[in-house]
PDB file of C-alpha atoms in Angstrom:
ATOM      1  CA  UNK E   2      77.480  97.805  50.731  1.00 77.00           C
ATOM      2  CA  UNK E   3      78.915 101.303  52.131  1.00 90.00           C
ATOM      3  CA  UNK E   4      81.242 100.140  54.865  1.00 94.00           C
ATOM      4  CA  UNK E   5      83.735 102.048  57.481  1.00 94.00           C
ATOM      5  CA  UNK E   6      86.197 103.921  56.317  1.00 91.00           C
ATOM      6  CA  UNK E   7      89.106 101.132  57.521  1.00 92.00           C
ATOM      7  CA  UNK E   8      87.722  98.215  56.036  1.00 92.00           C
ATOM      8  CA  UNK E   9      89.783  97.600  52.643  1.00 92.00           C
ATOM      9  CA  UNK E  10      88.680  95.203  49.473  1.00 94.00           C
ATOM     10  CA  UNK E  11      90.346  92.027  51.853  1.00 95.00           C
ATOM     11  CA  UNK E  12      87.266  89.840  51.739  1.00 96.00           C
ATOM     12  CA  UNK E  13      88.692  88.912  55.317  1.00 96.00           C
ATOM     13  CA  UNK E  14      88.057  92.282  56.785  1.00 96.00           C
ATOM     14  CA  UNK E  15      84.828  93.028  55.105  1.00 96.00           C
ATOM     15  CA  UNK E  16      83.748  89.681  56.799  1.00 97.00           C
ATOM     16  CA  UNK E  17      84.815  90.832  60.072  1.00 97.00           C
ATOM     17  CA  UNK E  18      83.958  93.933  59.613  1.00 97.00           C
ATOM     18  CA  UNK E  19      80.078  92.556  58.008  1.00 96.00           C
ATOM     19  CA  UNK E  20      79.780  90.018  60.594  1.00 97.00           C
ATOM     20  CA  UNK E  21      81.402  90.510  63.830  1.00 97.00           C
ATOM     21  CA  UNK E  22      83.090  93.861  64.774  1.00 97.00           C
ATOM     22  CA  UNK E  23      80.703  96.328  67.188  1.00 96.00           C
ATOM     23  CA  UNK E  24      77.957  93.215  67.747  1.00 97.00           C
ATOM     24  CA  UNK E  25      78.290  93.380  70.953  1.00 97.00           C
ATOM     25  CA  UNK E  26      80.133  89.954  72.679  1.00 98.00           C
ATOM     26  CA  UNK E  27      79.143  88.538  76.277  1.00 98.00           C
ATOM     27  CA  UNK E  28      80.935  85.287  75.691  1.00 98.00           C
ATOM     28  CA  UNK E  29      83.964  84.787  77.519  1.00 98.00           C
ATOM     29  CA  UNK E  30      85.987  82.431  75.497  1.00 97.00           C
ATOM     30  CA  UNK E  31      85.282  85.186  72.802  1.00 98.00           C
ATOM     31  CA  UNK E  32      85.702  88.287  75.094  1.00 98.00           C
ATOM     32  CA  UNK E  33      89.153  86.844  76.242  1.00 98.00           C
ATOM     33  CA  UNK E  34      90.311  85.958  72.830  1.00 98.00           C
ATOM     34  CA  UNK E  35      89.775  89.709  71.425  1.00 98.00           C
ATOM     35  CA  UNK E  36      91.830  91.204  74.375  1.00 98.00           C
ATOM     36  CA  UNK E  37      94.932  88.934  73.678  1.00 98.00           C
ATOM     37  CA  UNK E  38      94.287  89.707  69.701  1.00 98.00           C
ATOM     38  CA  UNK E  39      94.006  93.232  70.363  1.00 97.00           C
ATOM     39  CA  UNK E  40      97.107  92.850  72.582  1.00 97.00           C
ATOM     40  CA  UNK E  41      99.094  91.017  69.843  1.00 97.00           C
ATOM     41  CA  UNK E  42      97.990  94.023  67.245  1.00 96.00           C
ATOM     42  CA  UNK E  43      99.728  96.182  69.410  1.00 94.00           C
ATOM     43  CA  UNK E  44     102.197  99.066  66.762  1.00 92.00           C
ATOM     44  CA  UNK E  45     100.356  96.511  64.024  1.00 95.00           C
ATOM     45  CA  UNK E  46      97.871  96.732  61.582  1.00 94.00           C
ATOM     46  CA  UNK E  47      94.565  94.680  62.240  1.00 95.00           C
ATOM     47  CA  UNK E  48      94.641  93.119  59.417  1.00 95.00           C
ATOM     48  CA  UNK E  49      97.707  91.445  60.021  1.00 96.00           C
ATOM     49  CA  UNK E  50      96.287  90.124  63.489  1.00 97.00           C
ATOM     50  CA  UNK E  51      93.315  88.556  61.606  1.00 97.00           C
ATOM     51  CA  UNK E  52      95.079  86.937  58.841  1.00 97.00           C
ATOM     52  CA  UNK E  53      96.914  85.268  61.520  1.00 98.00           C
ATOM     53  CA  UNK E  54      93.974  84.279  63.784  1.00 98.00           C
ATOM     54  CA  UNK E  55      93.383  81.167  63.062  1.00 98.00           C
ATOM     55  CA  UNK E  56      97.058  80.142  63.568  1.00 98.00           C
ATOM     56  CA  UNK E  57      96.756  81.694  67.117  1.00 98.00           C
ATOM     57  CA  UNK E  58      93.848  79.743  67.489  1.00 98.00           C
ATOM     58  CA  UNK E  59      95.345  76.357  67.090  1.00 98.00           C
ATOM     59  CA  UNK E  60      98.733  77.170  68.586  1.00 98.00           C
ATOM     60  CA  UNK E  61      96.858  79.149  71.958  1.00 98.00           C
ATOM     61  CA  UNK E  62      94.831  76.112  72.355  1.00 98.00           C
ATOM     62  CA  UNK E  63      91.860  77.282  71.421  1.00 98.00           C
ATOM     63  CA  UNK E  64      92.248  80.520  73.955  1.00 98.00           C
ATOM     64  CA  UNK E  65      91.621  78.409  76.857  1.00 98.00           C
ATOM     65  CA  UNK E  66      93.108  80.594  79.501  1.00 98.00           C
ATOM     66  CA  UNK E  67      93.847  77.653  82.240  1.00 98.00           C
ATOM     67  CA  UNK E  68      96.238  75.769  79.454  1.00 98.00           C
ATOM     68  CA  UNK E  69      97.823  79.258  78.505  1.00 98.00           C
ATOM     69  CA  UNK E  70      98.295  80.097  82.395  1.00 98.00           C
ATOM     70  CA  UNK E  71     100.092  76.958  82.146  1.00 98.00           C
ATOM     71  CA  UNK E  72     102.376  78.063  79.399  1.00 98.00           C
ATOM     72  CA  UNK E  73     105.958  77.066  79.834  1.00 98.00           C
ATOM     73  CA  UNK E  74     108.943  78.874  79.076  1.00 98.00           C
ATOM     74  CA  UNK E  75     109.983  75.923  76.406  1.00 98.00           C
ATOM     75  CA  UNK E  76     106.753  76.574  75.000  1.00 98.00           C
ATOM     76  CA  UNK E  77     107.145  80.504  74.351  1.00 98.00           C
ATOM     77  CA  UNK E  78     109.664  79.712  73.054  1.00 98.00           C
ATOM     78  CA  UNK E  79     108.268  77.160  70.290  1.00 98.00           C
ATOM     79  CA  UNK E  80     106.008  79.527  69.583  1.00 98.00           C
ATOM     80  CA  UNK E  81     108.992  82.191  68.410  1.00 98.00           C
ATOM     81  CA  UNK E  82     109.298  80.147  65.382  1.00 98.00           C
ATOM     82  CA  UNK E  83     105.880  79.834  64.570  1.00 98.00           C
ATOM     83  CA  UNK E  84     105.968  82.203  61.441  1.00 97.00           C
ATOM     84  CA  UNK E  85     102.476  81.792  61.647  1.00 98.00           C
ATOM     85  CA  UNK E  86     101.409  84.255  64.722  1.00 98.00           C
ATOM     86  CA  UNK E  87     103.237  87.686  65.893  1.00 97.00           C
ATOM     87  CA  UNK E  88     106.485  86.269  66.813  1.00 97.00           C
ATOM     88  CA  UNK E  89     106.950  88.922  70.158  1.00 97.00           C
ATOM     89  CA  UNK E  90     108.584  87.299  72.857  1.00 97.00           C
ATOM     90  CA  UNK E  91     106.491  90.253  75.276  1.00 97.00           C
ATOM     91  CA  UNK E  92     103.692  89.522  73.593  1.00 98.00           C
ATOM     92  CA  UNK E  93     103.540  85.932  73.945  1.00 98.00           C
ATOM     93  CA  UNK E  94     104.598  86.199  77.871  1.00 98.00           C
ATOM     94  CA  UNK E  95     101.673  88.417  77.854  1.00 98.00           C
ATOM     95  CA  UNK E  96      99.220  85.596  76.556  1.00 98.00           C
ATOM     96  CA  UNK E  97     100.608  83.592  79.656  1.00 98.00           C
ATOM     97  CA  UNK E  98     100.222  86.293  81.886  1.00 98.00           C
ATOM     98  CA  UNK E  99      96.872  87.676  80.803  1.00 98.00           C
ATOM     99  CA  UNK E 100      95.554  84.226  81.604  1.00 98.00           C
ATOM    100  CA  UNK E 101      96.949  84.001  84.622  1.00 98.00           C
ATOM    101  CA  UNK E 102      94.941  87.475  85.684  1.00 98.00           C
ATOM    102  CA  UNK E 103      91.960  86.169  83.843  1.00 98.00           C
ATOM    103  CA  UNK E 104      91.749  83.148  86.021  1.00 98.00           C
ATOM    104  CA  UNK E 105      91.824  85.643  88.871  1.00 98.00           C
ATOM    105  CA  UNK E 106      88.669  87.279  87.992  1.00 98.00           C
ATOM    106  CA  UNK E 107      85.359  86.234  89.500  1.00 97.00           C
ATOM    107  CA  UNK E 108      83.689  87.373  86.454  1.00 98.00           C
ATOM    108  CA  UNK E 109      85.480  88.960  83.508  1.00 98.00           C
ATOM    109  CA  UNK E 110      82.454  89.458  81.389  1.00 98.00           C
ATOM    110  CA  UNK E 111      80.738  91.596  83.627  1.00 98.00           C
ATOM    111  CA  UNK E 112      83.872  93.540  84.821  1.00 98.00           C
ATOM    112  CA  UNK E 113      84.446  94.193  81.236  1.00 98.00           C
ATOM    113  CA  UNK E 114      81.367  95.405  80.113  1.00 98.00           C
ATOM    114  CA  UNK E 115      81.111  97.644  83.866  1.00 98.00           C
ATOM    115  CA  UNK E 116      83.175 100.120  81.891  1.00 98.00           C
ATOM    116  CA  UNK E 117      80.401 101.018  79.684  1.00 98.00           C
ATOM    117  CA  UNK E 118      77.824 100.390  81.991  1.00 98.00           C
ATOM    118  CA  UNK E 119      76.529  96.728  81.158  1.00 98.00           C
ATOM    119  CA  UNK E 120      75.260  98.117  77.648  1.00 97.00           C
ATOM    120  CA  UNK E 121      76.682  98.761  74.688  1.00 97.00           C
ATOM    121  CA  UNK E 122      77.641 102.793  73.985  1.00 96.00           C
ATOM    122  CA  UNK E 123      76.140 103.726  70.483  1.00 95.00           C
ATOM    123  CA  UNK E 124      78.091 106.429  68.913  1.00 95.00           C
ATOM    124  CA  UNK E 125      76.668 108.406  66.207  1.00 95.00           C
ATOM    125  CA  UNK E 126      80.371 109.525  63.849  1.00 95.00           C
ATOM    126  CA  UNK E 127      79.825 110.580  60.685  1.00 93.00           C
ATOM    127  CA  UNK E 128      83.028 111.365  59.682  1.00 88.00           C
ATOM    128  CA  UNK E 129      86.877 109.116  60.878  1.00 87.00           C
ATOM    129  CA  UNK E 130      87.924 112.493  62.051  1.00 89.00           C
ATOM    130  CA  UNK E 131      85.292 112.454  64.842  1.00 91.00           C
ATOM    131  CA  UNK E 132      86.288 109.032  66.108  1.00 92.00           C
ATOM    132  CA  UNK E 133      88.691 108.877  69.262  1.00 94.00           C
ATOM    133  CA  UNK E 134      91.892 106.578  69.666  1.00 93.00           C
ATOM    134  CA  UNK E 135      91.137 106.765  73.570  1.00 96.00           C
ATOM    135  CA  UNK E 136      88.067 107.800  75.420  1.00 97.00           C
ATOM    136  CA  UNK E 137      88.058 108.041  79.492  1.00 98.00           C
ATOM    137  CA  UNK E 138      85.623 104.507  79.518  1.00 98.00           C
ATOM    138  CA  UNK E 139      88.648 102.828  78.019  1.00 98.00           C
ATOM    139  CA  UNK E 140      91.432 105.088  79.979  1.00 98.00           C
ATOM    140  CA  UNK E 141      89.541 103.314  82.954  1.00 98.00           C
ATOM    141  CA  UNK E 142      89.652 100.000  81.821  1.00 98.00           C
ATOM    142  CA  UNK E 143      93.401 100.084  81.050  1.00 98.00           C
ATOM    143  CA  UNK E 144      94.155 100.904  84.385  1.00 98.00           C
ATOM    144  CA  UNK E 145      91.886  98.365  85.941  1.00 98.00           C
ATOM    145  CA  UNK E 146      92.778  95.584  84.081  1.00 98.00           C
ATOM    146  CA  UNK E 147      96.904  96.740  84.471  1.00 98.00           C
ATOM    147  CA  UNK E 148      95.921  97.247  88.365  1.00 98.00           C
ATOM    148  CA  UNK E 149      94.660  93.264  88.173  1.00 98.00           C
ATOM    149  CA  UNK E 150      98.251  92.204  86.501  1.00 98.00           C
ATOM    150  CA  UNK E 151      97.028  92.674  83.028  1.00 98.00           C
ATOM    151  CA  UNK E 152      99.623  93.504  80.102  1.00 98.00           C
ATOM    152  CA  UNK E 153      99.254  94.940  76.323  1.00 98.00           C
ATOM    153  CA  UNK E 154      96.061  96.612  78.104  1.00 98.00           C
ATOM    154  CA  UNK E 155      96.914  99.999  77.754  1.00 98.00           C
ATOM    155  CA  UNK E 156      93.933 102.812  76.350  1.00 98.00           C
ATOM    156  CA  UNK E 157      94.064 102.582  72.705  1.00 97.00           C
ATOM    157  CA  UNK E 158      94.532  98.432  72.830  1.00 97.00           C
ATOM    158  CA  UNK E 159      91.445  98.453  75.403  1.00 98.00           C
ATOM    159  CA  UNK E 160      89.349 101.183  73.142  1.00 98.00           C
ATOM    160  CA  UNK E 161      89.871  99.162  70.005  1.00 97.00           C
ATOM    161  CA  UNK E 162      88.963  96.411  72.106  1.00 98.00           C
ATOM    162  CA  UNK E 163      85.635  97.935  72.931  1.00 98.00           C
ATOM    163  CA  UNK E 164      84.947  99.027  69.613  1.00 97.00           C
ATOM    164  CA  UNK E 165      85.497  95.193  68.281  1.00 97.00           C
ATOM    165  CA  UNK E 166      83.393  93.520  70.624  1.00 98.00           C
ATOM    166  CA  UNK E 167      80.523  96.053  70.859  1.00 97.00           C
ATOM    167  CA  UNK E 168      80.907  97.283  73.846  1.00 98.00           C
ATOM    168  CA  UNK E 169      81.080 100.711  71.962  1.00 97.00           C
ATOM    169  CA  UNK E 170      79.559 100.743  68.290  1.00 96.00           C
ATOM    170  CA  UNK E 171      81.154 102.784  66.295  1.00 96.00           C
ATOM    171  CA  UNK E 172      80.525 101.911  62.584  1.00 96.00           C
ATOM    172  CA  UNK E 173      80.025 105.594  61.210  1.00 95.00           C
ATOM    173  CA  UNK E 174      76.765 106.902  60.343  1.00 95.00           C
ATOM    174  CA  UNK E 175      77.408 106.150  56.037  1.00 94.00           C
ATOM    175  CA  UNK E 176      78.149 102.467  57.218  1.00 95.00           C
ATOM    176  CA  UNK E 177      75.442  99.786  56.390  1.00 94.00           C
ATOM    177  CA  UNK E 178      76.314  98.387  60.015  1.00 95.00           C
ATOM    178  CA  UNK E 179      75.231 101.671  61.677  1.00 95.00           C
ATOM    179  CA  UNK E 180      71.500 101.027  60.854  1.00 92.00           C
ATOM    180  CA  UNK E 181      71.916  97.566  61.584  1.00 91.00           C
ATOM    181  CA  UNK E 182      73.719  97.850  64.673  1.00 93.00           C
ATOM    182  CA  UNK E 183      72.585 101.170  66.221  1.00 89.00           C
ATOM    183  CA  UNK E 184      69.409  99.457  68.485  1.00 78.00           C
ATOM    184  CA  UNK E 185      71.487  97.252  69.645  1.00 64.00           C
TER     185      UNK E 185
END
């Protein structure tokens, strides 16, 4: 199967990639997950995120933002020694505080997906070199979600964001996904 350029021989990432990046995601439990992940892969590789996923899973409780609002400072803290997750003292803050803006929103989902205009953007790359690290839908959600207390939300997290929930689809033209994924 011809895939994107980025996915590598890890059967891990060529099941993400496969299965789940670009279909676009309306589910908020999901939605909220990916923007802490894509906060966490922050000067990091993906891949190193989603090998670690699960871990974050069952030390985030699940990504239930009221419990990680409630995130002591003891429990940062415990979670610095987890060798099991990104062990970023900013980051992991950021998990508390993220959740703590989360809360705040009446309805994340649809805020989220306002910045492409309630449907998913199809782009049509044929080549990496086409594909932007930034674009102005995701310049705007940065500063919206930074404006609403929001950390580890700045343009390139919030674009890759986009890209891995579908909000933008941007498997390149060569990628079996494309077809799949393009009528979305």
């Amino acid at each position: 199967m011809p895939r994107c350029f980025w996915c590598t021989d890890d059967p891990l990432y060529q099941a993400y990639h496969d299965e789940e990046w670009g279909v676009p995601q309306r589910d908020a439990r999901h939605l909220f997950e990916m923007l802490l992940l894509e906060g966490a892969q922050a000067g990091l590789s993906w891949i190193t995120v989603l090998k670690k996923r699960e871990r974050y899973r069952q030390v985030l409780h699940g990504f239930d933002p009221e419990r990680l609002a409630r995130l002591s400072d003891e429990e940062i803290e415990a979670l610095m020694q987890d060798p099991g997750i990104i062990r970023n003292r900013l980051k992991l803050k950021a998990v508390r505080q993220n959740a703590q803006a989360w809360l705040k929103l009446e309805d994340p989902v649809t805020l989220l997906w306002s910045f492409v205009g309630g449907a998913p953007k199809i782009n049509h790359f044929s080549d990496r070199s086409l594909m932007p690290a930034v674009t102005p839908e995701a310049e705007a959600m940065s500063k919206a979600l930074k404006k609403l207390g929001f950390t580890f939300v700045g343009p390139t997290i919030c674009y890759a964001f986009m890209q891995a929930t579908g909000m933008v689809m941007d498997h390149t033209t060569d990628c079996d996904r494309y077809a799949q994924l393009k009528g979305s």
